[in-house]
Amino acid sequence: KTLRKVREIREQLMLIMQSLKIPHVSCGTNWDVVRKAICSAYFTHAATLKGVGEYQNLRTALKCQLHPTSALSGMGFTPDYVVYHELVMTSKEYMMCATAVEAIWLAEMGSMFFSIKDSSYQSRLLRRKLERVAQQEMEEEMKAAEEARQRKEREQIRLLTGDAKKIVQPGKRIGSMSRRKGLL
C-alpha cells in the first residue's frame, strides 16, 4: 500500500518536472542530499536523543520514541538527531516516518529555531571579546556620527546668523573703488 503511494507521488513529480522542463537527475548513492531535503521540510519536528531509545522534541520538550516498525529502530544504533512526520499516541508517543539528520543541518535549515552551541570555554571567551570590540566600534561610530551632526548643525547656524549681518543691495559695489583712475 505504501509503495503504491510512493509510486503515485513519484509519477506526479515526474509529470511536474517534465511540464517545467526540469531534467531528471538522480542523487545516486549520496543519500545525504535526500536527508537534507527532508530535514529542510521537517526541521520543526526535530528530536534529540535523551536516553536509551528515548528522544525529546527540540521545540516542545515532548518525550517520544522511535516506532518499533521504523527502519531507524532496527539499525543497530540510535542517531543523535531525527526529524519525523507525525507522532502516534499508543501506550507511548511514537515517531512515525523518522529520518536521521545532522545537528548542523538543523542549524542551517531552521536558523530561526536552532543554533550551534559553543562547548569550549576558550571559544566563549573569544566570542565575548569580539562582541566587546564590536560594541566599542559601534559606540565610536555613534560618537563620530553625533559629532558630525553637531558640526553640521553649528555650521548651519553660523551660516544663518552670519548672512543676517550682510545686507546686499542691488547695484552697490562691494570693496574699494580706488583702483579705477579718475573716480576718486
mmCIF file of N, CA and C in Angstrom, residues 71-142:
data_model
loop_
_atom_site.group_PDB
_atom_site.id
_atom_site.type_symbol
_atom_site.label_atom_id
_atom_site.label_comp_id
_atom_site.label_asym_id
_atom_site.label_seq_id
_atom_site.Cartn_x
_atom_site.Cartn_y
_atom_site.Cartn_z
ATOM 1 N N ALA A 71 12.578 1.929 10.357
ATOM 2 C CA ALA A 71 13.865 1.374 9.917
ATOM 3 C C ALA A 71 14.993 1.838 10.827
ATOM 4 N N LEU A 72 14.855 2.999 11.440
ATOM 5 C CA LEU A 72 15.890 3.508 12.340
ATOM 6 C C LEU A 72 15.976 2.708 13.636
ATOM 7 N N SER A 73 14.865 2.145 14.071
ATOM 8 C CA SER A 73 14.904 1.397 15.340
ATOM 9 C C SER A 73 15.626 0.062 15.180
ATOM 10 N N GLY A 74 15.706 -0.477 13.971
ATOM 11 C CA GLY A 74 16.383 -1.753 13.757
ATOM 12 C C GLY A 74 17.769 -1.602 13.167
ATOM 13 N N MET A 75 18.324 -0.382 13.172
ATOM 14 C CA MET A 75 19.620 -0.132 12.553
ATOM 15 C C MET A 75 20.789 -0.653 13.372
ATOM 16 N N GLY A 76 20.635 -0.785 14.648
ATOM 17 C CA GLY A 76 21.746 -1.219 15.491
ATOM 18 C C GLY A 76 22.325 -0.079 16.301
ATOM 19 N N PHE A 77 22.086 1.155 15.874
ATOM 20 C CA PHE A 77 22.498 2.308 16.676
ATOM 21 C C PHE A 77 21.395 3.365 16.561
ATOM 22 N N THR A 78 21.346 4.223 17.550
ATOM 23 C CA THR A 78 20.325 5.265 17.537
ATOM 24 C C THR A 78 20.979 6.591 17.161
ATOM 25 N N PRO A 79 20.475 7.269 16.143
ATOM 26 C CA PRO A 79 21.059 8.548 15.743
ATOM 27 C C PRO A 79 20.802 9.623 16.796
ATOM 28 N N ASP A 80 21.695 10.593 16.861
ATOM 29 C CA ASP A 80 21.565 11.662 17.860
ATOM 30 C C ASP A 80 20.403 12.593 17.559
ATOM 31 N N TYR A 81 20.159 12.876 16.282
ATOM 32 C CA TYR A 81 19.081 13.783 15.890
ATOM 33 C C TYR A 81 18.234 13.128 14.814
ATOM 34 N N VAL A 82 16.923 13.293 14.927
ATOM 35 C CA VAL A 82 15.994 12.792 13.917
ATOM 36 C C VAL A 82 14.936 13.861 13.648
ATOM 37 N N VAL A 83 14.337 13.784 12.459
ATOM 38 C CA VAL A 83 13.118 14.534 12.155
ATOM 39 C C VAL A 83 12.051 13.495 11.839
ATOM 40 N N TYR A 84 10.814 13.833 12.116
ATOM 41 C CA TYR A 84 9.737 12.869 11.927
ATOM 42 C C TYR A 84 8.530 13.554 11.305
ATOM 43 N N HIS A 85 7.653 12.735 10.715
ATOM 44 C CA HIS A 85 6.468 13.269 10.061
ATOM 45 C C HIS A 85 5.313 13.432 11.041
ATOM 46 N N GLU A 86 5.080 12.432 11.878
ATOM 47 C CA GLU A 86 3.957 12.516 12.800
ATOM 48 C C GLU A 86 4.231 11.731 14.077
ATOM 49 N N LEU A 87 3.488 12.074 15.110
ATOM 50 C CA LEU A 87 3.540 11.345 16.380
ATOM 51 C C LEU A 87 2.271 10.522 16.518
ATOM 52 N N VAL A 88 2.438 9.284 16.949
ATOM 53 C CA VAL A 88 1.300 8.395 17.182
ATOM 54 C C VAL A 88 1.267 8.074 18.669
ATOM 55 N N MET A 89 0.105 8.282 19.274
ATOM 56 C CA MET A 89 -0.042 8.034 20.711
ATOM 57 C C MET A 89 -0.679 6.669 20.924
ATOM 58 N N THR A 90 0.090 5.757 21.494
ATOM 59 C CA THR A 90 -0.451 4.461 21.937
ATOM 60 C C THR A 90 -0.156 4.406 23.428
ATOM 61 N N SER A 91 0.566 3.417 23.869
ATOM 62 C CA SER A 91 0.979 3.408 25.273
ATOM 63 C C SER A 91 2.060 4.457 25.500
ATOM 64 N N LYS A 92 2.766 4.821 24.429
ATOM 65 C CA LYS A 92 3.806 5.855 24.462
ATOM 66 C C LYS A 92 3.646 6.722 23.218
ATOM 67 N N GLU A 93 4.369 7.834 23.192
ATOM 68 C CA GLU A 93 4.411 8.672 21.994
ATOM 69 C C GLU A 93 5.452 8.079 21.056
ATOM 70 N N TYR A 94 5.038 7.722 19.845
ATOM 71 C CA TYR A 94 5.948 7.144 18.871
ATOM 72 C C TYR A 94 6.087 8.055 17.663
ATOM 73 N N MET A 95 7.318 8.177 17.156
ATOM 74 C CA MET A 95 7.588 8.955 15.948
ATOM 75 C C MET A 95 7.453 8.050 14.737
ATOM 76 N N MET A 96 6.629 8.481 13.789
ATOM 77 C CA MET A 96 6.452 7.733 12.541
ATOM 78 C C MET A 96 7.200 8.461 11.432
ATOM 79 N N CYS A 97 7.691 7.718 10.464
ATOM 80 C CA CYS A 97 8.407 8.270 9.307
ATOM 81 C C CYS A 97 9.583 9.128 9.759
ATOM 82 N N ALA A 98 10.459 8.568 10.551
ATOM 83 C CA ALA A 98 11.612 9.298 11.087
ATOM 84 C C ALA A 98 12.822 9.145 10.171
ATOM 85 N N THR A 99 13.627 10.204 10.134
ATOM 86 C CA THR A 99 14.856 10.224 9.331
ATOM 87 C C THR A 99 15.983 10.780 10.177
ATOM 88 N N ALA A 100 17.135 10.141 10.149
ATOM 89 C CA ALA A 100 18.303 10.630 10.888
ATOM 90 C C ALA A 100 18.866 11.859 10.177
ATOM 91 N N VAL A 101 19.186 12.908 10.939
ATOM 92 C CA VAL A 101 19.757 14.137 10.379
ATOM 93 C C VAL A 101 20.946 14.565 11.217
ATOM 94 N N GLU A 102 21.694 15.516 10.703
ATOM 95 C CA GLU A 102 22.852 16.066 11.412
ATOM 96 C C GLU A 102 22.436 17.359 12.121
ATOM 97 N N ALA A 103 23.075 17.655 13.239
ATOM 98 C CA ALA A 103 22.750 18.859 14.007
ATOM 99 C C ALA A 103 23.027 20.119 13.198
ATOM 100 N N ILE A 104 24.082 20.120 12.417
ATOM 101 C CA ILE A 104 24.433 21.306 11.628
ATOM 102 C C ILE A 104 23.360 21.601 10.589
ATOM 103 N N TRP A 105 22.703 20.577 10.066
ATOM 104 C CA TRP A 105 21.624 20.785 9.099
ATOM 105 C C TRP A 105 20.455 21.507 9.751
ATOM 106 N N LEU A 106 20.148 21.123 10.987
ATOM 107 C CA LEU A 106 19.054 21.799 11.692
ATOM 108 C C LEU A 106 19.372 23.271 11.892
ATOM 109 N N ALA A 107 20.628 23.574 12.210
ATOM 110 C CA ALA A 107 21.029 24.976 12.395
ATOM 111 C C ALA A 107 20.985 25.731 11.074
ATOM 112 N N GLU A 108 21.308 25.065 9.967
ATOM 113 C CA GLU A 108 21.261 25.709 8.650
ATOM 114 C C GLU A 108 19.832 25.924 8.181
ATOM 115 N N MET A 109 19.025 24.886 8.245
ATOM 116 C CA MET A 109 17.666 24.939 7.693
ATOM 117 C C MET A 109 16.698 25.711 8.591
ATOM 118 N N GLY A 110 16.855 25.559 9.897
ATOM 119 C CA GLY A 110 15.955 26.224 10.828
ATOM 120 C C GLY A 110 16.684 27.178 11.739
ATOM 121 N N SER A 111 17.414 28.107 11.143
ATOM 122 C CA SER A 111 18.243 29.015 11.949
ATOM 123 C C SER A 111 17.420 29.895 12.877
ATOM 124 N N MET A 112 16.115 30.061 12.581
ATOM 125 C CA MET A 112 15.283 30.851 13.479
ATOM 126 C C MET A 112 14.929 30.076 14.755
ATOM 127 N N PHE A 113 15.110 28.760 14.741
ATOM 128 C CA PHE A 113 14.806 27.930 15.902
ATOM 129 C C PHE A 113 16.050 27.356 16.583
ATOM 130 N N PHE A 114 17.076 27.020 15.785
ATOM 131 C CA PHE A 114 18.219 26.283 16.310
ATOM 132 C C PHE A 114 19.526 27.006 16.030
ATOM 133 N N SER A 115 20.509 26.778 16.894
ATOM 134 C CA SER A 115 21.861 27.284 16.665
ATOM 135 C C SER A 115 22.842 26.292 17.283
ATOM 136 N N ILE A 116 24.090 26.387 16.864
ATOM 137 C CA ILE A 116 25.131 25.504 17.381
ATOM 138 C C ILE A 116 25.719 26.148 18.627
ATOM 139 N N LYS A 117 25.752 25.408 19.714
ATOM 140 C CA LYS A 117 26.278 25.914 20.972
ATOM 141 C C LYS A 117 27.782 25.675 21.041
ATOM 142 N N ASP A 118 28.510 26.732 21.441
ATOM 143 C CA ASP A 118 29.949 26.578 21.645
ATOM 144 C C ASP A 118 30.169 25.806 22.940
ATOM 145 N N SER A 119 30.942 24.736 22.865
ATOM 146 C CA SER A 119 31.128 23.905 24.049
ATOM 147 C C SER A 119 32.391 24.241 24.826
ATOM 148 N N SER A 120 33.344 24.913 24.198
ATOM 149 C CA SER A 120 34.602 25.164 24.899
ATOM 150 C C SER A 120 34.603 26.542 25.550
ATOM 151 N N TYR A 121 35.281 26.635 26.656
ATOM 152 C CA TYR A 121 35.379 27.871 27.412
ATOM 153 C C TYR A 121 36.139 28.931 26.624
ATOM 154 N N GLN A 122 37.196 28.527 25.928
ATOM 155 C CA GLN A 122 38.018 29.468 25.155
ATOM 156 C C GLN A 122 37.208 30.113 24.032
ATOM 157 N N SER A 123 36.375 29.338 23.359
ATOM 158 C CA SER A 123 35.589 29.903 22.262
ATOM 159 C C SER A 123 34.554 30.899 22.793
ATOM 160 N N ARG A 124 34.010 30.622 23.979
ATOM 161 C CA ARG A 124 33.066 31.582 24.570
ATOM 162 C C ARG A 124 33.773 32.870 24.955
ATOM 163 N N LEU A 125 34.994 32.763 25.511
ATOM 164 C CA LEU A 125 35.760 33.964 25.847
ATOM 165 C C LEU A 125 36.087 34.775 24.597
ATOM 166 N N LEU A 126 36.492 34.081 23.541
ATOM 167 C CA LEU A 126 36.806 34.759 22.292
ATOM 168 C C LEU A 126 35.567 35.460 21.733
ATOM 169 N N ARG A 127 34.421 34.787 21.770
ATOM 170 C CA ARG A 127 33.185 35.391 21.275
ATOM 171 C C ARG A 127 32.818 36.631 22.084
ATOM 172 N N ARG A 128 32.957 36.558 23.410
ATOM 173 C CA ARG A 128 32.668 37.726 24.254
ATOM 174 C C ARG A 128 33.610 38.880 23.947
ATOM 175 N N LYS A 129 34.892 38.563 23.739
ATOM 176 C CA LYS A 129 35.860 39.603 23.418
ATOM 177 C C LYS A 129 35.504 40.263 22.089
ATOM 178 N N LEU A 130 35.156 39.461 21.093
ATOM 179 C CA LEU A 130 34.754 40.003 19.804
ATOM 180 C C LEU A 130 33.491 40.858 19.932
ATOM 181 N N GLU A 131 32.553 40.428 20.772
ATOM 182 C CA GLU A 131 31.341 41.218 20.989
ATOM 183 C C GLU A 131 31.681 42.561 21.630
ATOM 184 N N ARG A 132 32.623 42.563 22.604
ATOM 185 C CA ARG A 132 33.028 43.820 23.241
ATOM 186 C C ARG A 132 33.684 44.759 22.246
ATOM 187 N N VAL A 133 34.567 44.204 21.398
ATOM 188 C CA VAL A 133 35.230 45.016 20.376
ATOM 189 C C VAL A 133 34.196 45.602 19.415
ATOM 190 N N ALA A 134 33.258 44.782 18.994
ATOM 191 C CA ALA A 134 32.211 45.262 18.088
ATOM 192 C C ALA A 134 31.367 46.343 18.762
ATOM 193 N N GLN A 135 31.075 46.174 20.061
ATOM 194 C CA GLN A 135 30.308 47.169 20.810
ATOM 195 C C GLN A 135 31.076 48.488 20.877
ATOM 196 N N GLN A 136 32.388 48.428 21.133
ATOM 197 C CA GLN A 136 33.206 49.641 21.194
ATOM 198 C C GLN A 136 33.239 50.337 19.837
ATOM 199 N N GLU A 137 33.362 49.550 18.761
ATOM 200 C CA GLU A 137 33.366 50.141 17.422
ATOM 201 C C GLU A 137 32.045 50.832 17.128
ATOM 202 N N MET A 138 30.941 50.207 17.526
ATOM 203 C CA MET A 138 29.637 50.828 17.309
ATOM 204 C C MET A 138 29.501 52.118 18.103
ATOM 205 N N GLU A 139 29.991 52.115 19.353
ATOM 206 C CA GLU A 139 29.922 53.322 20.170
ATOM 207 C C GLU A 139 30.766 54.440 19.565
ATOM 208 N N GLU A 140 31.968 54.098 19.045
ATOM 209 C CA GLU A 140 32.822 55.099 18.403
ATOM 210 C C GLU A 140 32.157 55.662 17.146
ATOM 211 N N GLU A 141 31.536 54.781 16.370
ATOM 212 C CA GLU A 141 30.828 55.242 15.174
ATOM 213 C C GLU A 141 29.678 56.160 15.538
ATOM 214 N N MET A 142 28.934 55.798 16.599
ATOM 215 C CA MET A 142 27.817 56.647 17.048
ATOM 216 C C MET A 142 28.327 58.002 17.519
#
